C-alpha cells in the first residue's frame, strides 16, 4: 500500500515556465512533508519542507502547497531552469517514520 | 566537511556472496539512515540509528540484512548471503535531528549476478 503517491513518473516543462510536481498521501497524521531533488549518480538533496500546520511554504523559486482536505501536496518551481532537470521525491515524516514516494522525473526543455 | 562518504561506489558480486557497504556520516550528526532505491519500490528506509543505537529496523527486508554502527563515524550494512533481487542503489544519510534535513551520500550501486 503506497502511503505517498507521485502519480506522474515524468514531466516535461519549457524553460522559464512553471513546473508543478504533485504528491498525494493516504495518512492524515504527519509532522512534515519534505521534497528532495536527485541528480543521476548522486544522492538526494533536501529542497524544501512544510509542517502539518501550514498550507504554504516558499523559498526562492520553490513553493510548496499543502491541501490537507484533499490530502494533496504540490511543489511549484517558477521560473523553471535547466538545472532543475532531476528526479523529485516527496516524503512525509510521522513519529519515527519517514515515507518516500517513488519520484517524478522533471525534464526542462530549452 | 566532505559530506557523507560511502564505499564502495559500485559493487558487483555473485549470488550467495557476502556484501558489506560502508558509510561515514557527517561529523556531529546524531542520526544515520540506510536506504535502498529500486525502480519498483522507490526509496525505502531500511534502518536508522540515533547515537549509534538502532532505533527502527522495521524496513530491513529479511534476516539476510544486518546493520551496525560501532562508533559515531562509521556504519556498515551487510547482506549475507546476497541474492539477485538485492540489486539496487543503497544510500546512507545523516542528520542532526530525527527527520530534519538529511544529507545523503552518493550511494553504492550493488549488482548481484
PDB file of C-alpha atoms in Angstrom:
ATOM      1  CA  UNK A   1       0.000   0.000   0.000  1.00  0.00           C
ATOM      2  CA  UNK A   2       1.575   3.221  -1.171  1.00  0.00           C
ATOM      3  CA  UNK A   3       1.190   5.834   1.532  1.00  0.00           C
ATOM      4  CA  UNK A   4       2.788   8.543  -0.598  1.00  0.00           C
ATOM      5  CA  UNK A   5       1.933   8.579  -4.295  1.00  0.00           C
ATOM      6  CA  UNK A   6       3.644  10.510  -7.033  1.00  0.00           C
ATOM      7  CA  UNK A   7       1.381   9.555  -9.901  1.00  0.00           C
ATOM      8  CA  UNK A   8       3.385  11.190 -12.682  1.00  0.00           C
ATOM      9  CA  UNK A   9       6.598   9.255 -13.366  1.00  0.00           C
ATOM     10  CA  UNK A  10       7.845  12.082 -15.580  1.00  0.00           C
ATOM     11  CA  UNK A  11       7.062  15.650 -16.562  1.00  0.00           C
ATOM     12  CA  UNK A  12       8.415  17.922 -19.302  1.00  0.00           C
ATOM     13  CA  UNK A  13       8.296  21.704 -18.970  1.00  0.00           C
ATOM     14  CA  UNK A  14       9.604  24.533 -21.125  1.00  0.00           C
ATOM     15  CA  UNK A  15      12.428  26.576 -19.625  1.00  0.00           C
ATOM     16  CA  UNK A  16      11.051  29.715 -17.993  1.00  0.00           C
ATOM     17  CA  UNK A  17       7.593  28.248 -17.390  1.00  0.00           C
ATOM     18  CA  UNK A  18       6.160  26.896 -14.155  1.00  0.00           C
ATOM     19  CA  UNK A  19       6.823  23.291 -13.114  1.00  0.00           C
ATOM     20  CA  UNK A  20       4.219  21.699 -10.851  1.00  0.00           C
ATOM     21  CA  UNK A  21       5.048  18.421  -9.165  1.00  0.00           C
ATOM     22  CA  UNK A  22       2.293  16.603  -7.304  1.00  0.00           C
ATOM     23  CA  UNK A  23       2.101  14.214  -4.407  1.00  0.00           C
ATOM     24  CA  UNK A  24      -0.925  12.511  -2.824  1.00  0.00           C
ATOM     25  CA  UNK A  25      -0.981  10.822   0.534  1.00  0.00           C
ATOM     26  CA  UNK A  26      -3.300   8.496   2.402  1.00  0.00           C
ATOM     27  CA  UNK A  27      -2.499   9.020   6.079  1.00  0.00           C
ATOM     28  CA  UNK A  28      -3.875  12.161   7.725  1.00  0.00           C
ATOM     29  CA  UNK A  29      -1.353  12.082  10.543  1.00  0.00           C
ATOM     30  CA  UNK A  30       2.051  13.509   9.735  1.00  0.00           C
ATOM     31  CA  UNK A  31       4.536  16.015  11.048  1.00  0.00           C
ATOM     32  CA  UNK A  32       6.239  17.342   7.959  1.00  0.00           C
ATOM     33  CA  UNK A  33       6.296  16.894   4.246  1.00  0.00           C
ATOM     34  CA  UNK A  34       9.644  17.233   2.525  1.00  0.00           C
ATOM     35  CA  UNK A  35      10.830  17.482  -1.060  1.00  0.00           C
ATOM     36  CA  UNK A  36      14.163  16.095  -2.183  1.00  0.00           C
ATOM     37  CA  UNK A  37      15.856  16.518  -5.553  1.00  0.00           C
ATOM     38  CA  UNK A  38      18.132  13.903  -7.079  1.00  0.00           C
ATOM     39  CA  UNK A  39      20.590  14.117  -9.957  1.00  0.00           C
ATOM     40  CA  UNK A  40      21.901  10.945 -11.648  1.00  0.00           C
ATOM     41  CA  UNK A  41      24.712   9.184  -9.785  1.00  0.00           C
ATOM     42  CA  UNK A  42      24.230  11.430  -6.746  1.00  0.00           C
ATOM     43  CA  UNK A  43      22.313  11.125  -3.507  1.00  0.00           C
ATOM     44  CA  UNK A  44      19.097  13.092  -2.971  1.00  0.00           C
ATOM     45  CA  UNK A  45      19.441  16.637  -1.639  1.00  0.00           C
ATOM     46  CA  UNK A  46      16.907  18.394   0.532  1.00  0.00           C
ATOM     47  CA  UNK A  47      14.901  21.090  -1.210  1.00  0.00           C
ATOM     48  CA  UNK A  48      12.070  22.394   0.942  1.00  0.00           C
ATOM     49  CA  UNK A  49       9.680  21.240   3.662  1.00  0.00           C
ATOM     50  CA  UNK A  50       6.293  22.177   5.101  1.00  0.00           C
ATOM     51  CA  UNK A  51       4.875  21.423   8.515  1.00  0.00           C
ATOM     52  CA  UNK A  52       1.432  19.969   9.066  1.00  0.00           C
ATOM     53  CA  UNK A  53       0.131  23.247  10.495  1.00  0.00           C
ATOM     54  CA  UNK A  54       0.892  25.292   7.402  1.00  0.00           C
ATOM     55  CA  UNK A  55      -0.584  25.350   3.922  1.00  0.00           C
ATOM     56  CA  UNK A  56       2.236  27.097   2.090  1.00  0.00           C
ATOM     57  CA  UNK A  57       5.982  27.496   2.324  1.00  0.00           C
ATOM     58  CA  UNK A  58       8.138  29.478  -0.061  1.00  0.00           C
ATOM     59  CA  UNK A  59      11.882  29.534  -0.670  1.00  0.00           C
ATOM     60  CA  UNK A  60      13.046  31.493  -3.680  1.00  0.00           C
ATOM     61  CA  UNK A  61      11.769  29.863  -6.847  1.00  0.00           C
ATOM     62  CA  UNK A  62      10.293  26.952  -4.897  1.00  0.00           C
ATOM     63  CA  UNK A  63       6.877  26.965  -3.234  1.00  0.00           C
ATOM     64  CA  UNK A  64       5.162  24.005  -1.614  1.00  0.00           C
ATOM     65  CA  UNK A  65       1.394  23.957  -1.152  1.00  0.00           C
ATOM     66  CA  UNK A  66      -0.394  21.620   1.231  1.00  0.00           C
ATOM     67  CA  UNK A  67      -4.102  20.853   0.839  1.00  0.00           C
ATOM     68  CA  UNK A  68      -4.983  18.738   3.848  1.00  0.00           C
ATOM     69  CA  UNK A  69      -8.637  18.251   2.922  1.00  0.00           C
ATOM     70  CA  UNK A  70      -7.602  16.787  -0.428  1.00  0.00           C
ATOM     71  CA  UNK A  71      -4.521  15.055   1.036  1.00  0.00           C
ATOM     72  CA  UNK A  72      -2.521  16.647  -1.711  1.00  0.00           C
ATOM     73  CA  UNK A  73       0.856  18.334  -1.844  1.00  0.00           C
ATOM     74  CA  UNK A  74       2.413  20.212  -4.728  1.00  0.00           C
ATOM     75  CA  UNK A  75       5.785  21.777  -5.466  1.00  0.00           C
ATOM     76  CA  UNK A  76       5.882  24.783  -7.780  1.00  0.00           C
ATOM     77  CA  UNK A  77       9.098  25.872  -9.459  1.00  0.00           C
ATOM     78  CA  UNK A  78       8.957  29.313 -11.071  1.00  0.00           C
ATOM     79  CA  UNK A  79      10.658  30.011 -13.393  1.00  0.00           C
ATOM     80  CA  UNK A  80      11.968  26.586 -14.382  1.00  0.00           C
ATOM     81  CA  UNK A  81      15.661  26.421 -15.231  1.00  0.00           C
ATOM     82  CA  UNK A  82      17.769  23.758 -16.983  1.00  0.00           C
ATOM     83  CA  UNK A  83      19.422  22.816 -13.684  1.00  0.00           C
ATOM     84  CA  UNK A  84      16.015  21.833 -12.327  1.00  0.00           C
ATOM     85  CA  UNK A  85      16.038  18.714 -14.504  1.00  0.00           C
ATOM     86  CA  UNK A  86      16.193  15.939 -11.917  1.00  0.00           C
ATOM     87  CA  UNK A  87      14.080  13.399 -10.061  1.00  0.00           C
ATOM     88  CA  UNK A  88      11.956  14.880  -7.284  1.00  0.00           C
ATOM     89  CA  UNK A  89      10.841  12.840  -4.273  1.00  0.00           C
ATOM     90  CA  UNK A  90       8.203  13.869  -1.791  1.00  0.00           C
ATOM     91  CA  UNK A  91       8.252  12.326   1.675  1.00  0.00           C
ATOM     92  CA  UNK A  92       6.387  12.688   4.917  1.00  0.00           C
ATOM     93  CA  UNK A  93       7.500  12.186   8.475  1.00  0.00           C
ATOM     94  CA  UNK A  94       5.376  10.952  11.349  1.00  0.00           C
ATOM     95  CA  UNK A  95       6.633   9.978  14.789  1.00  0.00           C
ATOM     96  CA  UNK A  96       9.674   7.899  13.959  1.00  0.00           C
ATOM     97  CA  UNK A  97       8.841   7.140  10.341  1.00  0.00           C
ATOM     98  CA  UNK A  98       9.736   8.689   7.036  1.00  0.00           C
ATOM     99  CA  UNK A  99       7.964   7.523   3.879  1.00  0.00           C
ATOM    100  CA  UNK A 100       9.091   8.486   0.389  1.00  0.00           C
ATOM    101  CA  UNK A 101       7.199   8.495  -2.884  1.00  0.00           C
ATOM    102  CA  UNK A 102       8.666   6.826  -5.961  1.00  0.00           C
ATOM    103  CA  UNK A 103       9.693  10.108  -7.537  1.00  0.00           C
ATOM    104  CA  UNK A 104       8.871  12.214 -10.595  1.00  0.00           C
ATOM    105  CA  UNK A 105      11.467  12.894 -13.279  1.00  0.00           C
ATOM    106  CA  UNK A 106      11.358  16.519 -14.402  1.00  0.00           C
ATOM    107  CA  UNK A 107      12.762  17.460 -17.824  1.00  0.00           C
ATOM    108  CA  UNK A 108      13.271  21.152 -18.522  1.00  0.00           C
ATOM    109  CA  UNK A 109      13.148  21.745 -22.263  1.00  0.00           C
ATOM    110  CA  UNK A 110      15.205  24.526 -23.914  1.00  0.00           C
TER     111      UNK A 110
ATOM    112  CA  UNK B   1      33.212  18.817   5.653  1.00  0.00           C
ATOM    113  CA  UNK B   2      33.365  16.195   2.915  1.00  0.00           C
ATOM    114  CA  UNK B   3      29.756  15.205   3.372  1.00  0.00           C
ATOM    115  CA  UNK B   4      28.526  11.654   3.818  1.00  0.00           C
ATOM    116  CA  UNK B   5      31.023   9.182   2.419  1.00  0.00           C
ATOM    117  CA  UNK B   6      30.025   5.778   1.120  1.00  0.00           C
ATOM    118  CA  UNK B   7      32.147   2.940  -0.161  1.00  0.00           C
ATOM    119  CA  UNK B   8      32.342   1.224  -2.475  1.00  0.00           C
ATOM    120  CA  UNK B   9      30.540   3.270  -5.133  1.00  0.00           C
ATOM    121  CA  UNK B  10      29.912   0.172  -7.207  1.00  0.00           C
ATOM    122  CA  UNK B  11      29.832  -3.467  -6.195  1.00  0.00           C
ATOM    123  CA  UNK B  12      29.296  -6.452  -8.446  1.00  0.00           C
ATOM    124  CA  UNK B  13      29.098  -9.811  -6.778  1.00  0.00           C
ATOM    125  CA  UNK B  14      27.743 -13.271  -7.320  1.00  0.00           C
ATOM    126  CA  UNK B  15      24.690 -14.711  -5.668  1.00  0.00           C
ATOM    127  CA  UNK B  16      25.489 -16.217  -2.299  1.00  0.00           C
ATOM    128  CA  UNK B  17      28.423 -13.937  -1.541  1.00  0.00           C
ATOM    129  CA  UNK B  18      28.587 -11.615   1.436  1.00  0.00           C
ATOM    130  CA  UNK B  19      28.394  -7.897   0.688  1.00  0.00           C
ATOM    131  CA  UNK B  20      29.420  -5.118   3.080  1.00  0.00           C
ATOM    132  CA  UNK B  21      28.551  -1.492   2.396  1.00  0.00           C
ATOM    133  CA  UNK B  22      30.227   1.265   4.397  1.00  0.00           C
ATOM    134  CA  UNK B  23      29.241   4.739   5.459  1.00  0.00           C
ATOM    135  CA  UNK B  24      30.904   7.646   7.210  1.00  0.00           C
ATOM    136  CA  UNK B  25      28.346  10.233   8.359  1.00  0.00           C
ATOM    137  CA  UNK B  26      28.908  13.949   8.713  1.00  0.00           C
ATOM    138  CA  UNK B  27      30.703  14.719  11.944  1.00  0.00           C
ATOM    139  CA  UNK B  28      28.325  15.885  14.656  1.00  0.00           C
ATOM    140  CA  UNK B  29      25.230  14.314  13.152  1.00  0.00           C
ATOM    141  CA  UNK B  30      23.492  12.095  15.677  1.00  0.00           C
ATOM    142  CA  UNK B  31      21.275  10.248  13.208  1.00  0.00           C
ATOM    143  CA  UNK B  32      22.290   7.827  10.479  1.00  0.00           C
ATOM    144  CA  UNK B  33      19.945   6.257   7.944  1.00  0.00           C
ATOM    145  CA  UNK B  34      20.269   3.439   5.418  1.00  0.00           C
ATOM    146  CA  UNK B  35      18.002   3.494   2.346  1.00  0.00           C
ATOM    147  CA  UNK B  36      17.513   1.289  -0.681  1.00  0.00           C
ATOM    148  CA  UNK B  37      16.348   2.624  -4.038  1.00  0.00           C
ATOM    149  CA  UNK B  38      14.777   0.412  -6.709  1.00  0.00           C
ATOM    150  CA  UNK B  39      12.621   1.178  -9.716  1.00  0.00           C
ATOM    151  CA  UNK B  40       9.736  -0.846  -8.327  1.00  0.00           C
ATOM    152  CA  UNK B  41       9.684   0.397  -4.761  1.00  0.00           C
ATOM    153  CA  UNK B  42      11.359   3.792  -4.963  1.00  0.00           C
ATOM    154  CA  UNK B  43      13.329   4.968  -1.922  1.00  0.00           C
ATOM    155  CA  UNK B  44      12.804   2.805   1.163  1.00  0.00           C
ATOM    156  CA  UNK B  45      14.142   3.406   4.649  1.00  0.00           C
ATOM    157  CA  UNK B  46      15.820   0.227   5.879  1.00  0.00           C
ATOM    158  CA  UNK B  47      17.094   1.208   9.322  1.00  0.00           C
ATOM    159  CA  UNK B  48      18.197   4.241  11.270  1.00  0.00           C
ATOM    160  CA  UNK B  49      20.441   4.886  14.265  1.00  0.00           C
ATOM    161  CA  UNK B  50      20.474   7.562  16.932  1.00  0.00           C
ATOM    162  CA  UNK B  51      23.786   7.995  18.747  1.00  0.00           C
ATOM    163  CA  UNK B  52      24.943   4.645  17.358  1.00  0.00           C
ATOM    164  CA  UNK B  53      21.873   2.789  18.648  1.00  0.00           C
ATOM    165  CA  UNK B  54      19.456   1.210  16.145  1.00  0.00           C
ATOM    166  CA  UNK B  55      16.052   2.834  16.585  1.00  0.00           C
ATOM    167  CA  UNK B  56      13.888   1.346  13.859  1.00  0.00           C
ATOM    168  CA  UNK B  57      14.869  -1.607  11.685  1.00  0.00           C
ATOM    169  CA  UNK B  58      11.368  -2.445  10.513  1.00  0.00           C
ATOM    170  CA  UNK B  59      12.368  -1.660   6.941  1.00  0.00           C
ATOM    171  CA  UNK B  60      15.087  -4.300   6.827  1.00  0.00           C
ATOM    172  CA  UNK B  61      13.738  -6.799   4.296  1.00  0.00           C
ATOM    173  CA  UNK B  62      14.842 -10.030   5.963  1.00  0.00           C
ATOM    174  CA  UNK B  63      17.406 -11.667   8.193  1.00  0.00           C
ATOM    175  CA  UNK B  64      19.987 -11.657   5.446  1.00  0.00           C
ATOM    176  CA  UNK B  65      20.357  -7.916   6.065  1.00  0.00           C
ATOM    177  CA  UNK B  66      22.134  -6.521   9.100  1.00  0.00           C
ATOM    178  CA  UNK B  67      23.476  -3.093  10.034  1.00  0.00           C
ATOM    179  CA  UNK B  68      25.879  -1.927  12.687  1.00  0.00           C
ATOM    180  CA  UNK B  69      27.206   1.364  13.930  1.00  0.00           C
ATOM    181  CA  UNK B  70      30.202   0.640  16.166  1.00  0.00           C
ATOM    182  CA  UNK B  71      31.024   4.337  16.620  1.00  0.00           C
ATOM    183  CA  UNK B  72      29.790   7.778  15.660  1.00  0.00           C
ATOM    184  CA  UNK B  73      31.835   7.914  12.479  1.00  0.00           C
ATOM    185  CA  UNK B  74      31.198   4.551  10.874  1.00  0.00           C
ATOM    186  CA  UNK B  75      28.354   2.256   9.905  1.00  0.00           C
ATOM    187  CA  UNK B  76      28.035  -0.896   7.827  1.00  0.00           C
ATOM    188  CA  UNK B  77      25.181  -2.597   6.032  1.00  0.00           C
ATOM    189  CA  UNK B  78      25.807  -6.258   5.400  1.00  0.00           C
ATOM    190  CA  UNK B  79      23.924  -8.679   3.162  1.00  0.00           C
ATOM    191  CA  UNK B  80      24.668 -12.356   3.654  1.00  0.00           C
ATOM    192  CA  UNK B  81      24.034 -14.272   1.500  1.00  0.00           C
ATOM    193  CA  UNK B  82      23.287 -11.862  -1.322  1.00  0.00           C
ATOM    194  CA  UNK B  83      20.600 -12.560  -3.933  1.00  0.00           C
ATOM    195  CA  UNK B  84      19.919 -11.024  -7.369  1.00  0.00           C
ATOM    196  CA  UNK B  85      16.817  -9.249  -6.003  1.00  0.00           C
ATOM    197  CA  UNK B  86      19.087  -7.277  -3.674  1.00  0.00           C
ATOM    198  CA  UNK B  87      20.426  -5.396  -6.690  1.00  0.00           C
ATOM    199  CA  UNK B  88      19.708  -1.723  -6.037  1.00  0.00           C
ATOM    200  CA  UNK B  89      21.330   1.554  -5.075  1.00  0.00           C
ATOM    201  CA  UNK B  90      21.924   1.800  -1.339  1.00  0.00           C
ATOM    202  CA  UNK B  91      22.138   5.244   0.230  1.00  0.00           C
ATOM    203  CA  UNK B  92      23.403   6.299   3.593  1.00  0.00           C
ATOM    204  CA  UNK B  93      22.245   9.624   5.046  1.00  0.00           C
ATOM    205  CA  UNK B  94      22.919  11.541   8.241  1.00  0.00           C
ATOM    206  CA  UNK B  95      21.209  14.402  10.019  1.00  0.00           C
ATOM    207  CA  UNK B  96      21.449  16.383  13.248  1.00  0.00           C
ATOM    208  CA  UNK B  97      17.843  15.570  14.193  1.00  0.00           C
ATOM    209  CA  UNK B  98      15.464  12.668  13.629  1.00  0.00           C
ATOM    210  CA  UNK B  99      13.839  13.824  10.438  1.00  0.00           C
ATOM    211  CA  UNK B 100      15.375  17.180   9.814  1.00  0.00           C
ATOM    212  CA  UNK B 101      17.025  17.810   6.510  1.00  0.00           C
ATOM    213  CA  UNK B 102      19.010  14.665   5.767  1.00  0.00           C
ATOM    214  CA  UNK B 103      22.322  14.695   3.951  1.00  0.00           C
ATOM    215  CA  UNK B 104      22.718  11.778   1.602  1.00  0.00           C
ATOM    216  CA  UNK B 105      25.858  10.077   0.417  1.00  0.00           C
ATOM    217  CA  UNK B 106      26.415   9.342  -3.280  1.00  0.00           C
ATOM    218  CA  UNK B 107      25.145   5.793  -2.919  1.00  0.00           C
ATOM    219  CA  UNK B 108      26.500   2.318  -3.623  1.00  0.00           C
ATOM    220  CA  UNK B 109      25.192   0.611  -6.735  1.00  0.00           C
ATOM    221  CA  UNK B 110      25.001  -3.093  -5.951  1.00  0.00           C
ATOM    222  CA  UNK B 111      24.620  -5.709  -8.658  1.00  0.00           C
ATOM    223  CA  UNK B 112      24.176  -9.326  -7.624  1.00  0.00           C
ATOM    224  CA  UNK B 113      24.575 -11.753 -10.517  1.00  0.00           C
TER     225      UNK B 113
END
